[in-house]
């Protein structure tokens, strides 16, 4: 397959002096671009991922920052692409190379010199091209300069024309985030930092110096969410141009002309003299090999008895004889000898039970459920089943102190809370360090003085990622300390990868690289020796017996027991605890749905007055209406419209905070199938079982695992990998847990993306995807999960700063057999045009308090003209993808946005800006069914297919806004009426908000989130 690129989305170019030779980065590949428009020549392989190319002063070499291997390093190659070599290396990122005028030294910005635990802010460094010797230029001890009274970052270096100084941007951390308003300089030999230029508005980036010393820079001013306006300045004055400027560094090619990217084209301009300049034609052809593989048979309905895979959060009893766990929306206990477990309690389908742990004396189970509307920690006695509420108001991840007098848990904003059970007082010990999900369950030291948990630092303020670290909190003072399992090593995730304190206090059990480790610690949790690996097999969810010699963990869906000796070494091979537990779906009753109007999704026009006959969960016929048809249930939709069941093709199962509300809300908004694009592997497997068994009211779930990431992570559901062996262990779980999708994340290097895609296709028969467009295409992935989201480079190729997507990216989505899941967050302000949606019972009764606050806030103000313009631009991309033959699927990224409601707002946006009702509905019915390989069973209403229907009180083909008036949803032949779902949550009791109010819950999820912005200074 060949793709041809003629314009660029955030591409950047560099040129030799005079502009005779141009090298440009287009879709993460460097190309030689002739000025006459003849064919461009690719210079770099896909796995290099170069950015910020810069020609050497003599034009013979090109420097770049490249991501090969999982960190950004400085690389140099000959101008023809030969002689590629790495100039810097290590666990820290090195970015933005700049040549000295004599060509002997490259300045760059780097985290090196920082600390993987305390943080590693960007500073300016220099490296000798000949021998790789490094020098730190800024951030050295006792250096004087602006901004030193706070936290700052230095980046985007450039040399003065005489080579005596290095100029760069210095950004300071303010309450609103990183603010870059100073261009500073430092002598090439070191010394104090001097402010060269400052501004009071916007952010400065990418200064450039001409051979004669003329200076130019870019300035960005934030616009509506996810956008910013870029302006070019030369010699202190704004340069007026006739197109949008990309946030790619401008390059002087002589004393008169700048090379930059404007309106998707490379241009040479004379500042203050040209408004258009010389356009450099692009004619780049990319050869692409697309994968071919057999699609798996998805388990969409449990028509036959099936073994339970979703044994969730198992916990070993203090006496080492029993294991408690959650499955099928119930709590169970099984003997360590294995067998059929005993059911302890069963939750209703509109509540969610999770996280059983044993009391220290083994007499009770401590667990969480949301039967009162929000997560509540309860104690259940094992002898008589008596239950006691320990902590209401949204608490999860509970653990009793060793003496049983105090309860540690997390509130919905991730705060570590300790409650004195006798006195009833509760205090917040520590706020979470990172956003994007809660820290892990806390674990007590034997003396009850300290709590350990997994939390994430942030390495710097330019990029959100950090490491999953061990955080030890003093319960007396609230002071905390951070420790790494080893230098630059992250725990696997922040869900159930430890740390778990051994009852004797000598060890913390942790999961890293998806293997089980022990870290020796002192009484205060400080490491007193190196960590040691206990297993080479995949591991999750460790817990201890009271003897501190027996560990329980999960491996590839099995419960495993491992005995260790006094030195912490295994004293034998682990053994499996077999669990015999099965389920099947409740038998759906025969049903006739009388549709006033049926849009069946096949491409045919809507049909009036038809009956849809359903038997054993399948559509058996679609016929003209006839009264009196025999059936156990009749659904009268004669005054409404029936559609194929709606899909939300991008969600994250977040029941550990949302509980049963998430699935029930989706059903109430007419969604019958959801696709998880990241969550906690065992919880998703459990949820899929719960739903298929009829034990949880929710749409059908296509499940995946965690976000397979590189050595750094953002979200709590991100799975960190420094090694190929760790990735292979993580992927081994995919077959055992029967993943339906494999997702790599922002820091996963090309080699890991390629391996994950190959595993998804060849071993599982499922799709693979992530955030990255060209890298994903070339690595063999099938789709991107957003148009615009977090990237690992300073800017991505989904859309420009002002929201434009150019021909290169559209070519990939329309000609590359590469699909796009749209998640239009920019549509949310449309709620201000329809404030009545905030008064809907699905909002006021079914949503959690933090989402109610979000919806009410959006309903209280009308969108601005700029917000609507940005939304229109985004929808125009989706419209062009559809009209030019691409596959567009609609998703929401819920619960980063209000569950269920966002899908309807997004559909309204697509229709508002040019897509027909049928085109919009196809993105949530037939298109996702086809892309995910289940079009023979889902996506349309036809005989022989599963009976998935959405029943609308209105006609969206006459009034598209009526689509939100969902009356009910049929999933696999089972009817879920909206009124019944609303009633199930009408009894919810009032709950006290966490410290800072309910908004802190949403803020904690969104903070450091994937889509809060798209450009990082």
mmCIF file of C-alpha atoms in Angstrom, residues 592-726:
data_model
loop_
_atom_site.group_PDB
_atom_site.id
_atom_site.type_symbol
_atom_site.label_atom_id
_atom_site.label_comp_id
_atom_site.label_asym_id
_atom_site.label_seq_id
_atom_site.Cartn_x
_atom_site.Cartn_y
_atom_site.Cartn_z
ATOM 1 C CA UNK A 592 -42.085 -8.882 20.105
ATOM 2 C CA UNK A 593 -41.057 -5.250 19.699
ATOM 3 C CA UNK A 594 -43.593 -3.143 17.782
ATOM 4 C CA UNK A 595 -41.614 -0.313 16.180
ATOM 5 C CA UNK A 596 -43.340 2.764 14.836
ATOM 6 C CA UNK A 597 -40.170 3.292 12.835
ATOM 7 C CA UNK A 598 -37.217 0.932 12.408
ATOM 8 C CA UNK A 599 -33.807 2.004 11.151
ATOM 9 C CA UNK A 600 -32.068 -1.350 10.807
ATOM 10 C CA UNK A 601 -28.575 -0.028 10.038
ATOM 11 C CA UNK A 602 -28.156 -1.982 6.805
ATOM 12 C CA UNK A 603 -28.291 1.065 4.568
ATOM 13 C CA UNK A 604 -31.975 0.738 3.827
ATOM 14 C CA UNK A 605 -34.410 3.558 4.464
ATOM 15 C CA UNK A 606 -36.290 3.474 7.798
ATOM 16 C CA UNK A 607 -39.379 1.267 7.774
ATOM 17 C CA UNK A 608 -42.650 2.174 9.438
ATOM 18 C CA UNK A 609 -44.892 -0.002 11.599
ATOM 19 C CA UNK A 610 -42.902 -3.233 11.873
ATOM 20 C CA UNK A 611 -42.563 -6.049 14.402
ATOM 21 C CA UNK A 612 -39.179 -7.342 15.510
ATOM 22 C CA UNK A 613 -39.496 -10.939 16.657
ATOM 23 C CA UNK A 614 -36.981 -12.152 19.233
ATOM 24 C CA UNK A 615 -36.417 -15.697 20.450
ATOM 25 C CA UNK A 616 -33.549 -17.024 22.593
ATOM 26 C CA UNK A 617 -31.881 -13.646 22.378
ATOM 27 C CA UNK A 618 -31.814 -13.549 18.558
ATOM 28 C CA UNK A 619 -33.812 -11.601 16.025
ATOM 29 C CA UNK A 620 -35.844 -14.228 14.205
ATOM 30 C CA UNK A 621 -37.842 -11.982 11.885
ATOM 31 C CA UNK A 622 -38.608 -8.371 10.977
ATOM 32 C CA UNK A 623 -42.100 -8.162 9.527
ATOM 33 C CA UNK A 624 -44.949 -5.716 9.048
ATOM 34 C CA UNK A 625 -46.828 -5.200 12.281
ATOM 35 C CA UNK A 626 -49.562 -7.690 13.083
ATOM 36 C CA UNK A 627 -51.509 -7.472 16.346
ATOM 37 C CA UNK A 628 -51.732 -10.509 18.587
ATOM 38 C CA UNK A 629 -48.426 -12.200 17.855
ATOM 39 C CA UNK A 630 -47.725 -14.755 20.622
ATOM 40 C CA UNK A 631 -44.794 -13.857 22.905
ATOM 41 C CA UNK A 632 -43.978 -13.767 26.603
ATOM 42 C CA UNK A 633 -43.264 -10.025 26.353
ATOM 43 C CA UNK A 634 -44.558 -7.295 24.092
ATOM 44 C CA UNK A 635 -42.709 -3.980 23.848
ATOM 45 C CA UNK A 636 -44.836 -1.190 22.445
ATOM 46 C CA UNK A 637 -42.636 1.307 20.599
ATOM 47 C CA UNK A 638 -45.345 2.135 18.087
ATOM 48 C CA UNK A 639 -44.903 5.854 18.706
ATOM 49 C CA UNK A 640 -41.122 5.702 18.710
ATOM 50 C CA UNK A 641 -38.076 4.604 16.737
ATOM 51 C CA UNK A 642 -36.070 1.410 17.112
ATOM 52 C CA UNK A 643 -32.391 1.344 16.201
ATOM 53 C CA UNK A 644 -29.648 -1.250 16.412
ATOM 54 C CA UNK A 645 -28.134 -1.170 19.890
ATOM 55 C CA UNK A 646 -25.737 1.756 20.265
ATOM 56 C CA UNK A 647 -21.989 1.272 20.814
ATOM 57 C CA UNK A 648 -19.635 3.424 22.817
ATOM 58 C CA UNK A 649 -16.335 2.426 21.238
ATOM 59 C CA UNK A 650 -14.068 4.068 23.812
ATOM 60 C CA UNK A 651 -14.724 3.714 27.511
ATOM 61 C CA UNK A 652 -12.730 2.819 30.602
ATOM 62 C CA UNK A 653 -14.432 0.542 33.131
ATOM 63 C CA UNK A 654 -14.121 2.533 36.338
ATOM 64 C CA UNK A 655 -16.439 0.609 38.623
ATOM 65 C CA UNK A 656 -13.966 0.832 41.483
ATOM 66 C CA UNK A 657 -15.135 4.424 41.940
ATOM 67 C CA UNK A 658 -18.380 4.569 39.911
ATOM 68 C CA UNK A 659 -19.734 1.234 41.052
ATOM 69 C CA UNK A 660 -22.803 -0.057 39.209
ATOM 70 C CA UNK A 661 -23.765 3.447 38.045
ATOM 71 C CA UNK A 662 -21.414 3.351 35.075
ATOM 72 C CA UNK A 663 -23.049 0.395 33.340
ATOM 73 C CA UNK A 664 -26.592 1.321 34.329
ATOM 74 C CA UNK A 665 -26.142 4.840 32.954
ATOM 75 C CA UNK A 666 -24.873 3.482 29.668
ATOM 76 C CA UNK A 667 -27.957 1.281 29.335
ATOM 77 C CA UNK A 668 -30.220 4.189 30.248
ATOM 78 C CA UNK A 669 -28.715 6.177 27.377
ATOM 79 C CA UNK A 670 -29.375 3.288 24.971
ATOM 80 C CA UNK A 671 -25.880 1.810 24.811
ATOM 81 C CA UNK A 672 -25.798 -1.977 24.479
ATOM 82 C CA UNK A 673 -22.108 -2.578 23.698
ATOM 83 C CA UNK A 674 -19.062 -0.855 25.104
ATOM 84 C CA UNK A 675 -15.428 -1.257 24.163
ATOM 85 C CA UNK A 676 -12.883 -0.893 26.925
ATOM 86 C CA UNK A 677 -9.727 0.800 25.733
ATOM 87 C CA UNK A 678 -7.920 0.449 29.038
ATOM 88 C CA UNK A 679 -8.596 -0.580 32.586
ATOM 89 C CA UNK A 680 -7.479 -3.134 35.141
ATOM 90 C CA UNK A 681 -7.154 -6.511 33.470
ATOM 91 C CA UNK A 682 -8.699 -8.767 36.110
ATOM 92 C CA UNK A 683 -11.485 -6.347 36.958
ATOM 93 C CA UNK A 684 -12.476 -6.100 33.297
ATOM 94 C CA UNK A 685 -12.496 -9.876 32.990
ATOM 95 C CA UNK A 686 -14.687 -10.038 36.075
ATOM 96 C CA UNK A 687 -17.022 -7.347 34.688
ATOM 97 C CA UNK A 688 -17.421 -9.179 31.401
ATOM 98 C CA UNK A 689 -18.394 -12.314 33.340
ATOM 99 C CA UNK A 690 -20.756 -10.375 35.610
ATOM 100 C CA UNK A 691 -22.530 -8.780 32.661
ATOM 101 C CA UNK A 692 -22.749 -11.934 30.568
ATOM 102 C CA UNK A 693 -24.158 -13.833 33.548
ATOM 103 C CA UNK A 694 -26.851 -11.195 34.094
ATOM 104 C CA UNK A 695 -25.390 -10.309 37.471
ATOM 105 C CA UNK A 696 -24.615 -6.668 36.599
ATOM 106 C CA UNK A 697 -26.877 -4.304 34.672
ATOM 107 C CA UNK A 698 -24.560 -2.988 31.992
ATOM 108 C CA UNK A 699 -23.904 -3.111 28.257
ATOM 109 C CA UNK A 700 -21.944 -5.978 26.787
ATOM 110 C CA UNK A 701 -18.238 -5.327 27.349
ATOM 111 C CA UNK A 702 -15.379 -5.957 24.957
ATOM 112 C CA UNK A 703 -12.539 -6.059 27.439
ATOM 113 C CA UNK A 704 -8.843 -5.356 27.286
ATOM 114 C CA UNK A 705 -6.066 -5.034 29.831
ATOM 115 C CA UNK A 706 -4.144 -2.086 31.129
ATOM 116 C CA UNK A 707 -2.655 0.615 28.921
ATOM 117 C CA UNK A 708 0.604 -1.075 27.897
ATOM 118 C CA UNK A 709 3.098 1.692 28.466
ATOM 119 C CA UNK A 710 6.834 2.237 28.474
ATOM 120 C CA UNK A 711 9.011 2.875 31.493
ATOM 121 C CA UNK A 712 6.861 5.822 32.577
ATOM 122 C CA UNK A 713 3.142 6.031 33.127
ATOM 123 C CA UNK A 714 0.358 8.547 33.592
ATOM 124 C CA UNK A 715 -2.851 6.759 34.521
ATOM 125 C CA UNK A 716 -3.282 4.325 37.383
ATOM 126 C CA UNK A 717 -4.363 1.778 34.736
ATOM 127 C CA UNK A 718 -1.103 2.242 32.823
ATOM 128 C CA UNK A 719 1.141 -0.845 32.882
ATOM 129 C CA UNK A 720 4.823 0.118 33.015
ATOM 130 C CA UNK A 721 7.499 -1.788 31.055
ATOM 131 C CA UNK A 722 11.234 -1.144 30.852
ATOM 132 C CA UNK A 723 12.024 -4.542 29.345
ATOM 133 C CA UNK A 724 10.760 -6.765 26.568
ATOM 134 C CA UNK A 725 10.463 -9.588 29.105
ATOM 135 C CA UNK A 726 8.049 -7.514 31.152
#
